[in-house]
C-alpha positions as MATLAB code, in Angstrom:
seq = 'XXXXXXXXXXXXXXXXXXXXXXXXXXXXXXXXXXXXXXXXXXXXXXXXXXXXXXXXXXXXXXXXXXXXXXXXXXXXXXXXXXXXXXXXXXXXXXXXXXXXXXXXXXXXXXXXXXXXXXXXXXXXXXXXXXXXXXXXXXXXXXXXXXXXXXXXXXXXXXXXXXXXXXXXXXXXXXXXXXXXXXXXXXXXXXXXXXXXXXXXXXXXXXXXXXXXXXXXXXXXXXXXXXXXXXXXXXXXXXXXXXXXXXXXXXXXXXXXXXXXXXXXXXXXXXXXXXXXXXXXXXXXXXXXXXXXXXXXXXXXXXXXXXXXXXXXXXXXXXXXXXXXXXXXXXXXXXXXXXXXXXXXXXXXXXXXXXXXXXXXXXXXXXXXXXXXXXXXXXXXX';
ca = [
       0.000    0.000    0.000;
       1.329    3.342   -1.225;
       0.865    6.286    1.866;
      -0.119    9.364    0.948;
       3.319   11.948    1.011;
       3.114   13.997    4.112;
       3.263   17.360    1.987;
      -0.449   16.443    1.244;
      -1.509   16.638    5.032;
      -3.023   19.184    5.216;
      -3.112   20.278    9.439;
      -6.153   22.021    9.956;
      -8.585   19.511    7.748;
     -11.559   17.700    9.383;
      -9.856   14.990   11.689;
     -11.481   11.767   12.094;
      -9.973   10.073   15.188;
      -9.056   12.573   18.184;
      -5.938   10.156   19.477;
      -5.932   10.248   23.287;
      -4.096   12.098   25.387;
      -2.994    9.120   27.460;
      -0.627    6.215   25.115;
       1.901    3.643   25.166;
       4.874    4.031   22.763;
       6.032    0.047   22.453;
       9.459   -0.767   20.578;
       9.661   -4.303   18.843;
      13.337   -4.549   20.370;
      14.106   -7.991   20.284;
      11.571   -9.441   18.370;
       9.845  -13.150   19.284;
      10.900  -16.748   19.298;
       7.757  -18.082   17.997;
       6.040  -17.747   14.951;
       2.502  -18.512   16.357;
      -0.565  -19.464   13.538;
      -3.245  -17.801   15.541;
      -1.081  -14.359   16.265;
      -2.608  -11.169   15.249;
       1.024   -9.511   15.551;
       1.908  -11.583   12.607;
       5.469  -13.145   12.196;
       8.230  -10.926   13.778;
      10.530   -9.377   10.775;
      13.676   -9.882   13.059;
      15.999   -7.059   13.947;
      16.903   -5.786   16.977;
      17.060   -2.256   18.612;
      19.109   -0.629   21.378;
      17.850    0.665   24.844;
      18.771    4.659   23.050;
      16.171    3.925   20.265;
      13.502    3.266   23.075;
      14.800    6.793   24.984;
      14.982    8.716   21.432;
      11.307    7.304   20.355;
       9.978    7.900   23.939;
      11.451   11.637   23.759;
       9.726   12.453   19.802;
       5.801   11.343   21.054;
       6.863   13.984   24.430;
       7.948   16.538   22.145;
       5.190   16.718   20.232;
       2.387   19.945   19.398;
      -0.089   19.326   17.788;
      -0.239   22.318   15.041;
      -3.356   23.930   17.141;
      -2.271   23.462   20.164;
       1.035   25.040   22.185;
       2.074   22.537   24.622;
       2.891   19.020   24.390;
       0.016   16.436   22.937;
       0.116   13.465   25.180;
      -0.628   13.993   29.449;
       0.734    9.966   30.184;
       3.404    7.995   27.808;
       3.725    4.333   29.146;
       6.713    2.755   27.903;
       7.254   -0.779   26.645;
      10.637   -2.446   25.493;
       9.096   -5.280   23.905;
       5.511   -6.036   21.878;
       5.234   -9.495   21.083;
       7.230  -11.570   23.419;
       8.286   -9.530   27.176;
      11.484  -10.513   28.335;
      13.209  -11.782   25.090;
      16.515   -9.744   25.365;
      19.321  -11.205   27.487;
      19.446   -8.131   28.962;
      15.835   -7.856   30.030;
      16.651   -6.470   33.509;
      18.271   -3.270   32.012;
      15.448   -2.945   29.444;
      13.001   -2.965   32.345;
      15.198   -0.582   34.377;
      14.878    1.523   31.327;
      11.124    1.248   31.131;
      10.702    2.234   34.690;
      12.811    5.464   34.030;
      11.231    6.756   31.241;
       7.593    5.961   32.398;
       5.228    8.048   33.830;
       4.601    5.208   36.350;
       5.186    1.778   36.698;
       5.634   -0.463   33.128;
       2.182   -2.698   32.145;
       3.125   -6.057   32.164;
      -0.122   -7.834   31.192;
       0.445  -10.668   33.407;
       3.005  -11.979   30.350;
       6.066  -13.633   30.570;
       8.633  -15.020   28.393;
       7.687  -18.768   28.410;
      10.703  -19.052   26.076;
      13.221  -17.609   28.794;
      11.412  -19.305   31.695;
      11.729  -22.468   30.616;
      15.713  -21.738   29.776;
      16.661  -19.083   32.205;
      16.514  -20.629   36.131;
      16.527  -17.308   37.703;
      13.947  -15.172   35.767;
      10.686  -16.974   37.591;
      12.861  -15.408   40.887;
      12.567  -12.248   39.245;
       9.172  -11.933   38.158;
       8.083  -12.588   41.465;
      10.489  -10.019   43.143;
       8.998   -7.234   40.457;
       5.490   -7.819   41.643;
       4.032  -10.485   38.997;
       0.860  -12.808   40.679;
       0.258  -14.790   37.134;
       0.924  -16.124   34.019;
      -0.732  -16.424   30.952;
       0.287  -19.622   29.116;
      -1.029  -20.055   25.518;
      -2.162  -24.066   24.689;
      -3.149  -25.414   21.380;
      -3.351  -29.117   21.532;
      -0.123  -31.248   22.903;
       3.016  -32.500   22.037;
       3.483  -32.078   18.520;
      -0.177  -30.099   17.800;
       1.069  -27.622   20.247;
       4.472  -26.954   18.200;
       3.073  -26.703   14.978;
       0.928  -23.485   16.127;
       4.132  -22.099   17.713;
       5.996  -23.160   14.808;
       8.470  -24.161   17.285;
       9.668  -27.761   18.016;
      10.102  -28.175   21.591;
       7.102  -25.830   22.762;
       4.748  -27.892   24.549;
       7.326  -28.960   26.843;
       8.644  -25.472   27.586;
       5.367  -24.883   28.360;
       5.276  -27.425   30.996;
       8.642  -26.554   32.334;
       6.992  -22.801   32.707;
       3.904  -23.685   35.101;
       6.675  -25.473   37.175;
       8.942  -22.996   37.477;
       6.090  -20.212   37.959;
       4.547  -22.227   40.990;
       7.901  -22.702   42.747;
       8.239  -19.372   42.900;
       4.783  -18.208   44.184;
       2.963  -17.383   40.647;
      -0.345  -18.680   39.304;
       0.013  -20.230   36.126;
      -3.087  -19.504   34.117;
      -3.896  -21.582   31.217;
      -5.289  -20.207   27.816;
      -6.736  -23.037   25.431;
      -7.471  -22.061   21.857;
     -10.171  -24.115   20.254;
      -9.807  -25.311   17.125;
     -10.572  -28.666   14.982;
      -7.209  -29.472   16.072;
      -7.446  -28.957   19.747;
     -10.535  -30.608   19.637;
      -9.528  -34.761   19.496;
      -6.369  -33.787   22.109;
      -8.784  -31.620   24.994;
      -9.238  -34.464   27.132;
      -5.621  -35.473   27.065;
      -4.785  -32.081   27.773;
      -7.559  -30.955   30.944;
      -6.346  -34.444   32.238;
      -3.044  -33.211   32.461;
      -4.162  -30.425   34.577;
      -5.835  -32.747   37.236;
      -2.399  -34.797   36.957;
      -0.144  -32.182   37.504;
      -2.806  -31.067   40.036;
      -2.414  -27.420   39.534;
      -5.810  -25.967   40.858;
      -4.093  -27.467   44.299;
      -0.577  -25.815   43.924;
      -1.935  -22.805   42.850;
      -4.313  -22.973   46.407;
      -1.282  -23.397   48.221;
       0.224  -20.622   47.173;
      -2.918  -18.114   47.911;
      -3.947  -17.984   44.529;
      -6.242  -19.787   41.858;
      -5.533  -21.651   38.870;
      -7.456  -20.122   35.931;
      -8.458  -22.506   32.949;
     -10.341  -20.833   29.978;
     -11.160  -21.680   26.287;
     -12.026  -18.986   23.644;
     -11.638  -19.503   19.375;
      -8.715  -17.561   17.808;
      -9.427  -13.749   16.951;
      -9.097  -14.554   13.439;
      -7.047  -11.491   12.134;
      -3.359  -11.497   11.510;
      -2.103  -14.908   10.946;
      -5.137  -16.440   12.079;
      -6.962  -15.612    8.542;
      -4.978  -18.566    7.477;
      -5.904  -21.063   10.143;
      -9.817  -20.054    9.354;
      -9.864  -24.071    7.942;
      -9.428  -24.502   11.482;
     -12.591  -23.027   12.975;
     -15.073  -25.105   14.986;
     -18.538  -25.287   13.808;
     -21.378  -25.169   16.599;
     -21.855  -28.681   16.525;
     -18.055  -29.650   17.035;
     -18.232  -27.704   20.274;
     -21.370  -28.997   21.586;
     -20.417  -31.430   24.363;
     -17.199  -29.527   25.890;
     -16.972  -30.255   29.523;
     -19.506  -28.141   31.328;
     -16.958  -27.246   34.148;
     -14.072  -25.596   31.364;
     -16.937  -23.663   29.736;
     -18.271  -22.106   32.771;
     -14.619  -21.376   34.000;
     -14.263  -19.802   30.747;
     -17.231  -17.791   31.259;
     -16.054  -16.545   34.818;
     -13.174  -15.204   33.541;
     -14.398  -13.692   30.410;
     -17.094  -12.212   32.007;
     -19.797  -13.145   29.875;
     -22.580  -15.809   29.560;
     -22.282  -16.173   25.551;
     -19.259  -17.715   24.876;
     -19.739  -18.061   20.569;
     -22.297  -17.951   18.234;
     -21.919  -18.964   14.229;
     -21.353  -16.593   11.782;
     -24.762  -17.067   10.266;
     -26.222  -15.976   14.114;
     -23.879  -13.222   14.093;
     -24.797  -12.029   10.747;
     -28.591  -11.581   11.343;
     -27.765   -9.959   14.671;
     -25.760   -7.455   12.413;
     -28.722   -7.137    9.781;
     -30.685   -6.465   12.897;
     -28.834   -4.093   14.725;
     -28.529   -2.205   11.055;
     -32.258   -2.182   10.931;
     -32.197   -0.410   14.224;
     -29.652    2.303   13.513;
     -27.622    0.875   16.561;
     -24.484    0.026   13.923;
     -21.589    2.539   15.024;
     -18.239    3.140   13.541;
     -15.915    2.203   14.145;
     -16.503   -1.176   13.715;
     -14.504   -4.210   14.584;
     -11.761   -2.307   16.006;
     -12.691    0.526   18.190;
     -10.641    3.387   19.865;
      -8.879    1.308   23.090;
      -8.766    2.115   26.270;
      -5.258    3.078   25.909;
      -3.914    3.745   22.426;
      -0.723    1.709   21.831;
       1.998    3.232   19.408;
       3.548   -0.283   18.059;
       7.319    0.562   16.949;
       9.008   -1.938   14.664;
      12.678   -2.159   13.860;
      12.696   -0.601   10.601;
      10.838    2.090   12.669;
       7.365    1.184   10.732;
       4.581    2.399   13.361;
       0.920    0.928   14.193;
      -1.292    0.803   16.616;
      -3.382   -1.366   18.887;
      -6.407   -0.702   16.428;
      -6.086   -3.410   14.044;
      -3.201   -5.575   12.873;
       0.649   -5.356   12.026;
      -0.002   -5.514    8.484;
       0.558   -3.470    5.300;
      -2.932   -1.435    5.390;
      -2.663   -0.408    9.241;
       0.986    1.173    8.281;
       1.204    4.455    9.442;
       4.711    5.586    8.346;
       7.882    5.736    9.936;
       8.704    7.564   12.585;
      12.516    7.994   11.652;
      12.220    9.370    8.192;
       8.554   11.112    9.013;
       8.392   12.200   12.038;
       4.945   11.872   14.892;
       3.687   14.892   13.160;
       2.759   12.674   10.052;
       2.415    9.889   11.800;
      -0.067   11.293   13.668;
      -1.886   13.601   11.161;
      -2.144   10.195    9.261;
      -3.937    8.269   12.071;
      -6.593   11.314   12.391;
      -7.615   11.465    8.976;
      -7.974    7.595    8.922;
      -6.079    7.604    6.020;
      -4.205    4.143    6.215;
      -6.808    1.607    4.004;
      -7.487   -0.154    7.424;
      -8.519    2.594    9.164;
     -10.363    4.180    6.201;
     -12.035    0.847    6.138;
     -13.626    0.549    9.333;
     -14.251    4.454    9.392;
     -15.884    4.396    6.490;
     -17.159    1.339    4.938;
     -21.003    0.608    5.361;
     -20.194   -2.781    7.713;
     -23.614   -4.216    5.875;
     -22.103   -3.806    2.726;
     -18.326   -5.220    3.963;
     -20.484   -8.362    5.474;
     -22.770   -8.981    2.062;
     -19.601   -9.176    0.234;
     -17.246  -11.185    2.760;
     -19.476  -13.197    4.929;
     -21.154  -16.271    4.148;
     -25.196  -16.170    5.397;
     -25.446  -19.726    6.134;
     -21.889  -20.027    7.769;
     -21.636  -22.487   11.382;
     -18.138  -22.167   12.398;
     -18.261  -20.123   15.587;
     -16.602  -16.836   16.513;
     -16.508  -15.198   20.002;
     -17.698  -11.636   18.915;
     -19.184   -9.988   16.077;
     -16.579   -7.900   16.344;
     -14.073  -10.526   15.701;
     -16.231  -11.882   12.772;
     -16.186   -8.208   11.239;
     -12.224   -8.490   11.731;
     -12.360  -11.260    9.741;
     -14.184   -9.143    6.877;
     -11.473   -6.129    7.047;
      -8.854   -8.163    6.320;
     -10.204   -9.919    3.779;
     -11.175   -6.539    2.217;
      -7.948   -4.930    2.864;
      -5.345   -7.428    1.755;
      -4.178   -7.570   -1.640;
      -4.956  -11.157   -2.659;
      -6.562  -13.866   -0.712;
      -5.063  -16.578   -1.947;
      -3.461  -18.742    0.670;
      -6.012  -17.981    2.759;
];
């Protein structure tokens, strides 16, 4: 996708998005050791950056006015070394004694952890714990060799296991994530039995904290439009153990866990009917905006994907100015898409009306739609 120069920007025309005044500038500094199917980050580029190109980005989003204003844009820049794996660099202490200096407050860690550098690095559980960290978030596909294939990463399952242990011997909750898929599917009762073996609901009691369980389908954006094959239908998912569905509906907060994409469809028709359809869809304006830095100094946000059609420029060679003036006149085809496209229209064309492989969230379903409307051929797919 071809950006519009920055000499065309014109300042003072109608903005779209009003960024907020409270962000998260994130630098991709030492990339990630997986290449995960289901990750809407995509596959890391590789590359690494130095703890000066976090202070010199950090120091460009404080400096900046914007052109009506006369003081500087953003009231609260948190700071983040890392945005797909935490933890990655070998020197990962520094990098968070770095982030602690140049934040205005204490670095969001997400309850994530390297499970790469846990299960290799004997003294980084001790850390964690000594930093403040309570739990884990552990990412499970299938096991054994169903697991590795999604992490593209021989070897993964078992750091995986190696990671709970560590993070109970030193006081943190491991909490389990399961992705459901047609793959995941034939291996779910091998893999909650391993959870009553290892016995982890009663570790996790003796430490003062519970062991969290959950099960959700893959947002499918990023590489997960290429696992779509993948997706349950309704009936695949009927009989899942009643206790894992309504400990995945504790912690998600919500009785509906998925419907089909027919279901989701006519709730959309419905909801147009009604006038109640708002833009933007499928990726709205987050609680906190994240600036996503990559090592060829490419920039995104946390409103849609890492890919070609969410590019917002580069920040060495442009500057935030045009960075920014870009992301308020929606002017990247992503955001241009979910800005402006009817979502009625975008659905007609994408969806499929009679479609019974389940998705968590119309949202995610409408996702699904963008990318498919934004990327350049869907073959592959």
């Amino acid at each position: 996708m071809t950006l519009m120069p920055s000499e065309t920007l014109a300042a003072d025309a109608p903005a779209t998005i009003a960024p907020p005044r409270q962000i998260t500038v994130a630098l991709d500094m030492a990339g990630c050791p997986n290449r995960c199917r289901h990750c809407y980050l995509g596959q890391a580029a590789g590359g690494v950056m130095q703890p000066d190109d976090l202070r010199w980005a950090v120091a460009q989003f404080r400096a900046y006015v914007h052109p009506r204003e006369t003081r500087p844009y953003f009231d609260e820049i948190k700071v983040s070394s890392w945005v797909r794996e935490p933890d990655l660099s070998a020197d990962y202490r520094g990098l968070y004694a770095l982030e602690q200096e140049l934040d205005d407050g204490e670095p969001d860690r997400f309850e994530l952890l390297s499970i790469y550098r846990l299960a290799r690095d004997a003294t980084y559980a001790r850390w964690a714990q000594e930093i403040g960290t309570e739990a884990c978030q552990i990412s499970f596909f299938g096991v054994g060799a169903t697991q590795d294939w999604f992490y593209r990463r021989r070897g993964a399952f078992d750091d995986c296991l190696v990671a709970t242990e560590r993070l109970l011997a030193h006081g943190i909750a491991p909490r389990w994530q399961i992705f459901c898929t047609t793959k995941l599917l034939p291996e779910l009762g091998e893999l909650l039995a391993l959870i009553d073996r290892l016995e982890l609901h009663k570790r996790s009691a003796a430490i003062g904290r519970p062991f969290q369980v959950f099960v959700h389908t893959p947002a499918p954006d990023g590489e997960a439009r290429h696992i779509e094959h993948l997706r349950p239908r309704l009936d695949e998912v009927a009989n899942l153990p009643p206790s894992l569905m309504q400990a995945s509906r504790t912690y998600l907060g919500r009785e509906q866990m998925w419907q089909t994409e027919a279901q989701w469809l006519e709730e959309l028709q419905t909801r147009g009917s009604k006038g109640e359809l708002t833009r933007p869809f499928a990726y709205g304006m987050p609680p906190r905006l994240v600036f996503y830095i990559l090592p060829d100094w490419s920039v995104y946000t946390n409103i849609g994907t890492l890919e070609p059609w969410w590019n917002l420029g580069n920040l060495r060679a442009e500057g935030v100015a045009t960075i920014l003036l870009r992301l308020e006149r929606a002017q990247p085809l992503g955001y241009d898409t979910i800005y402006r496209v009817d979502p009625l229209a975008l659905a007609r064309q994408q969806g499929e009306r009679q479609g019974q492989r389940i998705y968590d969230s119309l949202n995610d379903l409408l996702g699904l739609y963008v990318g498919r409307h934004c990327v350049p051929s869907r073959s592959g797919e």
